[in-house]
Tab-separated table of C-alpha atoms and ligand atoms in Angstrom:
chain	number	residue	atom	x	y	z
A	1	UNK	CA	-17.576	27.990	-39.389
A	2	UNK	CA	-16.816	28.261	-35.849
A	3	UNK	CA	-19.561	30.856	-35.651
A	4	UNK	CA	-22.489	27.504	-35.551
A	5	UNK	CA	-20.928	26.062	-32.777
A	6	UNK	CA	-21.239	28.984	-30.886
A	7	UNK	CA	-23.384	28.141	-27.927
A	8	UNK	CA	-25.851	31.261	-27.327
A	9	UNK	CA	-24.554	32.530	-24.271
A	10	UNK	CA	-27.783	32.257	-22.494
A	11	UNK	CA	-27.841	28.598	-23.475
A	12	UNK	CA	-24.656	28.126	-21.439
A	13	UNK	CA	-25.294	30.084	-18.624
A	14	UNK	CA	-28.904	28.207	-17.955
A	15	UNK	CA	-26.326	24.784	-18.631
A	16	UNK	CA	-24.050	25.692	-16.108
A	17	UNK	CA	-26.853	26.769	-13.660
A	18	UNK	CA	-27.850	23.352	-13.615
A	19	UNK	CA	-24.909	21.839	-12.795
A	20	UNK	CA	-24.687	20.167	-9.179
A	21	UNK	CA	-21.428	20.552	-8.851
A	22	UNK	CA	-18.808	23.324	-8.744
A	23	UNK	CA	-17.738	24.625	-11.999
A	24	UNK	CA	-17.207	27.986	-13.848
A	25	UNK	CA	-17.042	29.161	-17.351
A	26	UNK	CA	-14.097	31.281	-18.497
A	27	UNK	CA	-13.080	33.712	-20.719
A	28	UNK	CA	-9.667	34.141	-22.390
A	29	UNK	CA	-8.230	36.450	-19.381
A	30	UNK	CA	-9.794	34.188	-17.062
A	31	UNK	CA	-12.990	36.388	-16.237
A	32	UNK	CA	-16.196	34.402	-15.189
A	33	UNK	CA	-18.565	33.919	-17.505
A	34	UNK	CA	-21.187	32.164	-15.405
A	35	UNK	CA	-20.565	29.983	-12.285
A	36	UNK	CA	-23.000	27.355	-10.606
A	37	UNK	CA	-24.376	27.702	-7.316
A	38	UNK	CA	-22.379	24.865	-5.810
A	39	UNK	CA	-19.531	26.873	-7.319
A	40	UNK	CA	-20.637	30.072	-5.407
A	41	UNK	CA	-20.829	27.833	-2.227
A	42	UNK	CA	-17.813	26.363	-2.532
A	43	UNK	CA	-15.296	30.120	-2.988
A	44	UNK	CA	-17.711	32.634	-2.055
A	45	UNK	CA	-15.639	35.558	-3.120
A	46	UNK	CA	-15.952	34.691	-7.272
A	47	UNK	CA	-18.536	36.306	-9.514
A	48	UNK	CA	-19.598	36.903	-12.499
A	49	UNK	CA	-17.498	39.376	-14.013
A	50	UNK	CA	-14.650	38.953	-11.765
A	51	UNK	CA	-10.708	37.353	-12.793
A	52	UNK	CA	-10.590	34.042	-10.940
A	53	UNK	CA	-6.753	34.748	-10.562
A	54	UNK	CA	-7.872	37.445	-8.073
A	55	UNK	CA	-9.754	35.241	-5.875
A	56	UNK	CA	-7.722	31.847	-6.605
A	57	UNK	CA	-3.645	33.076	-6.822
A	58	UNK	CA	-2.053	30.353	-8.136
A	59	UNK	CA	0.528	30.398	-10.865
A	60	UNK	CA	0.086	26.895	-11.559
A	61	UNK	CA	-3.950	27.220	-12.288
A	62	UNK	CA	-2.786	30.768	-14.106
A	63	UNK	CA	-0.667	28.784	-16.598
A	64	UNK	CA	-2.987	25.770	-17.127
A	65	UNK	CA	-6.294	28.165	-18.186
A	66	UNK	CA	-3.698	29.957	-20.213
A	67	UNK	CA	-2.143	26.705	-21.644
A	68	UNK	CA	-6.219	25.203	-22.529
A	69	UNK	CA	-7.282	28.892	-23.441
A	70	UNK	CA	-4.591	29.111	-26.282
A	71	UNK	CA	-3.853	25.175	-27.263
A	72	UNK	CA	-6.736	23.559	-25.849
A	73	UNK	CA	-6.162	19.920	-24.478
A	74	UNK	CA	-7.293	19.042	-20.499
A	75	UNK	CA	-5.516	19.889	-17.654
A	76	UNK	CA	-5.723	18.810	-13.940
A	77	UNK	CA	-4.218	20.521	-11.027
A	78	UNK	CA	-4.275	20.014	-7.452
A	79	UNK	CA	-4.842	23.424	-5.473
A	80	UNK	CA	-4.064	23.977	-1.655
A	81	UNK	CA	-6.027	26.821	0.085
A	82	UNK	CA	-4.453	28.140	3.163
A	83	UNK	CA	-6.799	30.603	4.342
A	84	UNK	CA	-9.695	31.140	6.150
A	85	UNK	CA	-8.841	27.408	6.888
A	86	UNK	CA	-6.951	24.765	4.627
A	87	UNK	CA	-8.533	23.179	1.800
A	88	UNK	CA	-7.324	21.518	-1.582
A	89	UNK	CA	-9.651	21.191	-4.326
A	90	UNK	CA	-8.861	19.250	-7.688
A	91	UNK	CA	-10.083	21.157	-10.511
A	92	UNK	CA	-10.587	19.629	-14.033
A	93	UNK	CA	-9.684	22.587	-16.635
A	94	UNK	CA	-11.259	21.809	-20.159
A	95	UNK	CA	-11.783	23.801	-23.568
A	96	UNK	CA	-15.348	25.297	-23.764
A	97	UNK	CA	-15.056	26.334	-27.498
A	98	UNK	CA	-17.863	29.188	-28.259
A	99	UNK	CA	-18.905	29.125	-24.499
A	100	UNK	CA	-20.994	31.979	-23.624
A	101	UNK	CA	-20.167	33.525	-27.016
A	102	UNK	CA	-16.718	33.593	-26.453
A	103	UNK	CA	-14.137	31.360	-28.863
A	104	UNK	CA	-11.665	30.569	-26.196
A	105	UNK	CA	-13.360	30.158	-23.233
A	106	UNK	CA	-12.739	27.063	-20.597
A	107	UNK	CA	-14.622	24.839	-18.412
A	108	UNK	CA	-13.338	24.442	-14.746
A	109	UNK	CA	-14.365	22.036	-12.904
A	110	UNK	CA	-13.975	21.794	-8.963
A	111	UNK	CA	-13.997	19.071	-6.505
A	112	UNK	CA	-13.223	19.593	-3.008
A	113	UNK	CA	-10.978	16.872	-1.667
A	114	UNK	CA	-10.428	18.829	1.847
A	115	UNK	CA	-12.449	16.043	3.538
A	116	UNK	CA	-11.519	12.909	1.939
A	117	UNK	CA	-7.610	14.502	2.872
A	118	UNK	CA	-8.540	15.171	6.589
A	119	UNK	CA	-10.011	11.453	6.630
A	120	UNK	CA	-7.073	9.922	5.314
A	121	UNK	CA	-4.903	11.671	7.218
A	122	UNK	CA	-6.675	10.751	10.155
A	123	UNK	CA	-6.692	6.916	9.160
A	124	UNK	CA	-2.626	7.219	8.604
A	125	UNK	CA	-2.031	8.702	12.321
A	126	UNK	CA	-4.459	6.260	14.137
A	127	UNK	CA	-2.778	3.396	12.203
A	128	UNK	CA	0.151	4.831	13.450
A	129	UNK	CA	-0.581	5.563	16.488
A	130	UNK	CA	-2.513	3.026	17.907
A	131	UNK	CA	1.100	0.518	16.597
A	132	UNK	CA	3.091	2.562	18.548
A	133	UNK	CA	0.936	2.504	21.472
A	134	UNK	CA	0.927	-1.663	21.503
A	135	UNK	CA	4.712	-1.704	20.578
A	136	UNK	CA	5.537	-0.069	23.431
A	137	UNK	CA	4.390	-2.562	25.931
A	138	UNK	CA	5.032	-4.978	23.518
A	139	UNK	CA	9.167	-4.226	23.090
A	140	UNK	CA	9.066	-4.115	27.774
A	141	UNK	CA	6.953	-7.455	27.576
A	142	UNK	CA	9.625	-9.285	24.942
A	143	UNK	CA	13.010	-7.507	26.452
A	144	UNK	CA	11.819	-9.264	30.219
A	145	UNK	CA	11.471	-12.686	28.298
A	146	UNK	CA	14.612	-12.221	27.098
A	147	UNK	CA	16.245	-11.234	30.160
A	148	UNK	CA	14.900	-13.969	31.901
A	149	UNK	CA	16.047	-16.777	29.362
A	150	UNK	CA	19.301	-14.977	29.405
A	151	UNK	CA	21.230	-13.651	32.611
A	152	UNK	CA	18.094	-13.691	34.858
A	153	UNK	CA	17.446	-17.318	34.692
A	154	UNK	CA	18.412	-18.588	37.665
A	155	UNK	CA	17.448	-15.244	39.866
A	156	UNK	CA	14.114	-16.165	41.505
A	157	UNK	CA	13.824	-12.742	43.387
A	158	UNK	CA	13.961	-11.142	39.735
A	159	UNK	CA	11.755	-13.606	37.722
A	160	UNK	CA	8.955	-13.004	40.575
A	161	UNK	CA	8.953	-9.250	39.722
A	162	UNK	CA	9.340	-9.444	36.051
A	163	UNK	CA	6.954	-11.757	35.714
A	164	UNK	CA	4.530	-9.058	38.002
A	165	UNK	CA	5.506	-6.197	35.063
A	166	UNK	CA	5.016	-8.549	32.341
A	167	UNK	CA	1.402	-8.816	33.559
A	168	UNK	CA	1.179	-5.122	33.171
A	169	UNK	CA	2.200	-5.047	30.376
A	170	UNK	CA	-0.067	-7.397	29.138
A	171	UNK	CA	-3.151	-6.149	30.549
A	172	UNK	CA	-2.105	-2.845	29.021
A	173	UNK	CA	-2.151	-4.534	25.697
A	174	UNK	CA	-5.498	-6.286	26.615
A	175	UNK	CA	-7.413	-2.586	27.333
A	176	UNK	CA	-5.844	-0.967	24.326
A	177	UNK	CA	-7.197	-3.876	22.013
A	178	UNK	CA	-10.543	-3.789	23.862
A	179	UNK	CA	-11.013	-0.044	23.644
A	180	UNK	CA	-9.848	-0.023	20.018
A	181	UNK	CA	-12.887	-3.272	19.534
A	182	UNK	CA	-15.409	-1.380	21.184
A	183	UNK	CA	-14.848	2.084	18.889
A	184	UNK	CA	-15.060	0.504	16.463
A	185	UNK	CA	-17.928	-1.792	16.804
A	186	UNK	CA	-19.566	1.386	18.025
A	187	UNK	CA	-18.453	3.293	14.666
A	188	UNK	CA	-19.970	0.175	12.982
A	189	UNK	CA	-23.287	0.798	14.702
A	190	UNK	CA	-23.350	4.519	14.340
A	191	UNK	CA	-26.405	4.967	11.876
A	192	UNK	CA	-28.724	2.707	13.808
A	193	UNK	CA	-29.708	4.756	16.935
A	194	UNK	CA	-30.710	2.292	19.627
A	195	UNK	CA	-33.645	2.015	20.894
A	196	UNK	CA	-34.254	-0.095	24.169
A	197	UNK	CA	-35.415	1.802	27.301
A	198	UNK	CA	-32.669	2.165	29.640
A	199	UNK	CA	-32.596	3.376	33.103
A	200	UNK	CA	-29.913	6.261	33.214
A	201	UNK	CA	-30.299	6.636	37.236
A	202	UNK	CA	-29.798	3.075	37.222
A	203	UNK	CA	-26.911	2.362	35.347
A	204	UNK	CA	-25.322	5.690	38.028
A	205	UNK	CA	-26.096	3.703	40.570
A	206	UNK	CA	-24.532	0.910	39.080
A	207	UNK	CA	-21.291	2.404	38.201
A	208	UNK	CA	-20.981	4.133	41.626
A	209	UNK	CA	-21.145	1.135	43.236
A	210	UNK	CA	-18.607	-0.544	41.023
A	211	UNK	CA	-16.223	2.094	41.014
A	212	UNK	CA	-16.641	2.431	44.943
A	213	UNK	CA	-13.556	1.036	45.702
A	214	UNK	CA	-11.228	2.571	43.053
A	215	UNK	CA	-12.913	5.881	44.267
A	216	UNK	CA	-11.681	4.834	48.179
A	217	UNK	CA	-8.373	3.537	47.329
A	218	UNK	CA	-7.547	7.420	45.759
A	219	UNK	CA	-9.786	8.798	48.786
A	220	UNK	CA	-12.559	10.348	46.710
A	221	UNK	CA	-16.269	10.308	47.505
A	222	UNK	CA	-18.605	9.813	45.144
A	223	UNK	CA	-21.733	11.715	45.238
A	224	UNK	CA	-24.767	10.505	43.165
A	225	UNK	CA	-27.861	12.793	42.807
A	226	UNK	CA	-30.812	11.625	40.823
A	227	UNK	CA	-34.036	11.078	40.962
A	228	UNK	CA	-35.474	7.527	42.775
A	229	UNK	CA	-37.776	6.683	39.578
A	230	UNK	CA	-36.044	5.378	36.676
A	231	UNK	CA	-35.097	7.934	33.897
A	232	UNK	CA	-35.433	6.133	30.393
A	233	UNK	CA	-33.567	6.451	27.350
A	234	UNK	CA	-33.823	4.651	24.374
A	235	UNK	CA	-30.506	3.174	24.285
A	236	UNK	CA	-27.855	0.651	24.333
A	237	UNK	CA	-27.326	-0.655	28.169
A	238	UNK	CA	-23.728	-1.723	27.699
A	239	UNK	CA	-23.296	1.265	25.909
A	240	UNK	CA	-24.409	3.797	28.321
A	241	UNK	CA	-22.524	1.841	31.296
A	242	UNK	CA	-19.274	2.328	29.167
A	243	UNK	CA	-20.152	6.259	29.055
A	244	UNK	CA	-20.588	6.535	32.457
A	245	UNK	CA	-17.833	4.133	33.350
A	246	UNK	CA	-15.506	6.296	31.585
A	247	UNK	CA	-16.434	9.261	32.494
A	248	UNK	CA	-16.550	8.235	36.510
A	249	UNK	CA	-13.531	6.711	36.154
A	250	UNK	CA	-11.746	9.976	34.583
A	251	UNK	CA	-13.077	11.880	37.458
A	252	UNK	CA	-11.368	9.490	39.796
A	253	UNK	CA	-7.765	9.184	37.960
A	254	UNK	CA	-7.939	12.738	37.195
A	255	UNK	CA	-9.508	14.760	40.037
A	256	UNK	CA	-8.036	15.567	43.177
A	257	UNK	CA	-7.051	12.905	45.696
A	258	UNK	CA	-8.917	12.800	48.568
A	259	UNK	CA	-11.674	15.687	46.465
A	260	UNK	CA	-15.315	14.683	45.738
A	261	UNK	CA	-16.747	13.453	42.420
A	262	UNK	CA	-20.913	14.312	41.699
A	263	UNK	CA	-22.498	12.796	39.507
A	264	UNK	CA	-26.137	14.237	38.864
A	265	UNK	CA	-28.748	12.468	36.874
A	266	UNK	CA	-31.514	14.637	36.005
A	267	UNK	CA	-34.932	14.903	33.775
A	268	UNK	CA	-34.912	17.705	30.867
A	269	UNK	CA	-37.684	19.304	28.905
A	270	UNK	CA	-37.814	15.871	26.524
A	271	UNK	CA	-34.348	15.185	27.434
A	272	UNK	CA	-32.110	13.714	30.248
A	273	UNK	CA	-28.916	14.512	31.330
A	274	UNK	CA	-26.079	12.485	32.925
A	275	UNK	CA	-23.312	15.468	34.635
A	276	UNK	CA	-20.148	14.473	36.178
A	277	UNK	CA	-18.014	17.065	37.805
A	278	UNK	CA	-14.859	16.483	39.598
A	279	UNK	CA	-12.901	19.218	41.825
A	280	UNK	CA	-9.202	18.226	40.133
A	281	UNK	CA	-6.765	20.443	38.475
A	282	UNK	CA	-9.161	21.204	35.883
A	283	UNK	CA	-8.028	20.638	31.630
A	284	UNK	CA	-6.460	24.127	30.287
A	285	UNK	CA	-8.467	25.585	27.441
A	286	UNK	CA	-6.268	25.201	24.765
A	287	UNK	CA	-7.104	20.792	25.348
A	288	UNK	CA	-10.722	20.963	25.571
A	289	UNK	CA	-11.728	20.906	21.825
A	290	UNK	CA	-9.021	17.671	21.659
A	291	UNK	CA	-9.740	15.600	23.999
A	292	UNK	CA	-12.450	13.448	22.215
A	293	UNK	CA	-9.930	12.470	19.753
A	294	UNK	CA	-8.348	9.092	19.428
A	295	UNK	CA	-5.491	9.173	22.213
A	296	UNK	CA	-5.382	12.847	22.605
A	297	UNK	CA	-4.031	13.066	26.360
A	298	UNK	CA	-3.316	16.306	28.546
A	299	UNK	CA	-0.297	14.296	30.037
A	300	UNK	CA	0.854	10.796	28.386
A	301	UNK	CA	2.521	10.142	31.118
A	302	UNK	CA	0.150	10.387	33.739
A	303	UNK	CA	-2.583	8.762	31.518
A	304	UNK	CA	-0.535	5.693	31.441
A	305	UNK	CA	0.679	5.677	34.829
A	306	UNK	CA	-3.228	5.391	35.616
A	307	UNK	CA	-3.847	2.667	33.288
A	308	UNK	CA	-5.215	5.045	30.208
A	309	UNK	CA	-5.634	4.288	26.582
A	310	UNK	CA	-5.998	7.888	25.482
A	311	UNK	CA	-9.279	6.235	23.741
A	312	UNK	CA	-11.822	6.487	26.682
A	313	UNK	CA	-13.280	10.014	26.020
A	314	UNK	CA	-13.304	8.965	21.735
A	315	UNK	CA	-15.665	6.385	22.776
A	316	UNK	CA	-18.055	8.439	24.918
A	317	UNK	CA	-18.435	10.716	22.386
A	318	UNK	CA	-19.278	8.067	19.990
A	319	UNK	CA	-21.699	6.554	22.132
A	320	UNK	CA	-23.474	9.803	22.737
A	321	UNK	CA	-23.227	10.424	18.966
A	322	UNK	CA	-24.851	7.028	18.560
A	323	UNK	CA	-28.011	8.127	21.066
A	324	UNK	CA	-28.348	10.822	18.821
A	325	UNK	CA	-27.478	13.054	22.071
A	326	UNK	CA	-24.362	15.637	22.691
A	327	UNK	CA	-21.439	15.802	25.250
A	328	UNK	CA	-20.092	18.863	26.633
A	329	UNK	CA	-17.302	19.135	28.532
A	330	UNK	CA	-16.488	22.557	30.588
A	331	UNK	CA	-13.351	23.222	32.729
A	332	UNK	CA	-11.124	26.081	34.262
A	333	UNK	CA	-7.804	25.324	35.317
A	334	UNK	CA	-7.918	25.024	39.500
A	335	UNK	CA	-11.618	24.551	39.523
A	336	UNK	CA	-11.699	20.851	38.208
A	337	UNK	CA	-13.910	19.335	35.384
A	338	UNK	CA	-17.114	18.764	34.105
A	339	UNK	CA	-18.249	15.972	31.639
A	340	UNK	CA	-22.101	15.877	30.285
A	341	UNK	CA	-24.254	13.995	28.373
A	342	UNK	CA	-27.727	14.626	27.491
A	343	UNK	CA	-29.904	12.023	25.312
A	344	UNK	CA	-33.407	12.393	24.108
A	345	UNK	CA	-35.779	11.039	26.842
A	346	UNK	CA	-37.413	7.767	25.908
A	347	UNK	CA	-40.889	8.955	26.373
A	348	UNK	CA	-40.258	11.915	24.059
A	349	UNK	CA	-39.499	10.425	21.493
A	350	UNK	CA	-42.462	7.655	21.647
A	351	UNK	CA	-44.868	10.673	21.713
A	352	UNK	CA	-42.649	12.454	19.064
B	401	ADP	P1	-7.218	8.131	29.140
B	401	ADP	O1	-7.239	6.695	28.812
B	401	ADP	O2	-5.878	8.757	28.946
B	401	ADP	O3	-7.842	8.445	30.450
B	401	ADP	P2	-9.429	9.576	27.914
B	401	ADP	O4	-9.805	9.651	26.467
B	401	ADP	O5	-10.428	9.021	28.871
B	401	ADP	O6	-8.079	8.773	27.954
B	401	ADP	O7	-9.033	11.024	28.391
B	401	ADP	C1	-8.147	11.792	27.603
B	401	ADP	C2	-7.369	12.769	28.459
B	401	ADP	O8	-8.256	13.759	28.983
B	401	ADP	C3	-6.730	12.146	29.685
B	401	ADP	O9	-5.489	11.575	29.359
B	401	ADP	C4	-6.620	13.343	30.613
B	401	ADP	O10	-5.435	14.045	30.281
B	401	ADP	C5	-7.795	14.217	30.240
B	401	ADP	N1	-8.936	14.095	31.196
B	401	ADP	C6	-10.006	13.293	31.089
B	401	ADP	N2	-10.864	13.464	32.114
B	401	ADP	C7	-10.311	14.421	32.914
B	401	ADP	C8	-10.703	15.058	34.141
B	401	ADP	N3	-11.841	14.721	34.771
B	401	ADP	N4	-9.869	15.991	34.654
B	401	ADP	C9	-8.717	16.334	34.031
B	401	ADP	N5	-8.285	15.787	32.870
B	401	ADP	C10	-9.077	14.838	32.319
């Protein structure tokens, strides 16, 4: 009787080749039967022929393809993978009665939730951190009202300078809020690349004349190199003055008092390239790959102390993202910084 439903093992194997996504046929010790290619992607090391328990050592999964092998019924588990690098996978664990021949075999099937995890995690700790970064000005700005309806009401020397913090406070509030808008408006925009022709050696000169006296009040020259004819991108103007805003502006907070920041706009093969290099203390290796991410600093302390949002090198990337371009950033401790963009040229890509 059960011999009919037996599904000719070639049948199967051509079934489960077809599959999209990750599964793998098992026999009653938990050898593989036959596996589908996004199954072979997804844990290299299993074959045909091989126990899964080898390559997967879980006593949890053990006991479930046991448990479905000899009773049948469905079972779900939730696997973590620790190495080469940390990855969980749900995996669906079903009777495949007569599968490749065999009476007890079972159907697993994977699905890698290592990304949706890293995204949600991600979402929880922005969440979190971008509260804690407005409660903190928030609890200074609400503990100076209070002191000055309470025992500071009638001191006029102390309401003056309060009132000067409270400011600070506030406009601290005001930048995180803006940053936080602008990410994510450029986020929102992130699939449409833009497409205007803008000026790159233009928008330098803009910033290096608007950031001429933040640059003087820290002592730091700015040097712009570039060439006199515009450079075009196809891009977003506001955008691109943001990047090179931020990027300036880094070079000035972060670079050496009285040092010299370049900033060199040039023409590649099809590309162009905005570079700015500062001669600071320089980021330590161990930072580099971090500091794109949302309020990654070096040192909170001094970030803030300058005015920072830890969010200013999160949106460059995501503008350059957006221009479809890349940003590299190269440093040695002692030796200071150096930020650049390149973006596809605009006449490139109207030939292209
Ligand atoms: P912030 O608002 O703190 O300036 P950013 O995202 O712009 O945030 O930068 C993140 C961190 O990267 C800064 O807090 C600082 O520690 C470091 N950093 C950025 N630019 C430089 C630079 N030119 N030299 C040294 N450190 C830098």
């Amino acid at each position: 009787m059960i011999d009919t439903a037996i599904l000719p093992p070639a049948t199967a194997r051509s079934l489960i080749d077809a599959i999209g996504a990750p599964v793998v046929l098992l026999d009653e010790q938990a050898v593989a039967l036959a596996l589908s290619p996004a199954m072979k992607a997804l844990i290299p090391g299993l074959e045909v022929g091989k126990l899964l328990t080898l390559v997967l050592r879980d006593p949890d999964l053990i006991e479930a393809i046991d448990q479905v092998s000899r009773i049948g019924g469905r079972e779900v588990i939730e696997l973590i993978e620790r190495v080469p690098v940390e990855r969980t996978f749900r995996i669906h664990i079903a009777p495949f009665p007569g599968g490749a021949g065999r009476r007890n075999a079972t159907l697993l099937t994977f699905q890698d939730l290592s990304e949706q995890r890293v995204i949600e995690r991600m979402r929880v700790d922005f969440v979190a951190n971008a509260s804690h970064e407005l409660r903190t000005p928030l609890a200074s700005l609400l503990g100076f009202v209070e002191t000055l309806q309470g025992p500071a009401r009638n001191d006029e020397k102390a309401r003056g300078r309060f009132l000067g913090i409270m400011r600070e406070q506030g406009l601290r509030m005001a930048r995180l809020v803006d940053d936080l808008l602008s990410l994510s408006r450029i986020e929102q925009r992130a699939h449409v690349a833009p497409d205007s022709p803008v000026d790159l050696a233009g928008i330098s000169r803009e910033i290096v004349d608007s950031l001429a006296l933040m640059a003087s009040e820290r002592e730091v020259t700015l040097k712009l190199t570039g060439p006199a004819e515009p450079l075009q991108v196809p891009g977003d103007r506001d955008e691109l003055l943001r990047l090179m805003e931020n990027l300036v502006e880094n070079a000035i907070k972060y670079g050496k008092r009285g040092g010299a920041v370049s900033i060199t706009v040039a023409a590649l093969d099809g590309e162009a390239s905005v570079c700015v290099r500062d001669d600071g203390p320089g980021i330590a290796p161990e930072h580099l790959p971090r500091l794109t991410e949302r309020f990654y600093r070096v040192d909170t302390a001094a970030s803030r102390e300058a005015g920072g949002t830890g969010l200013g090198l999160a949106i460059v990337k995501h503008i350059v993202l957006r221009h479809r371009g890349r940003l590299t950033i190269e440093s040695k401790p002692g030796e200071g910084a150096t930020f650049k963009a390149i973006l596809p040229r605009f006449e490139a890509r109207r030939a292209g």
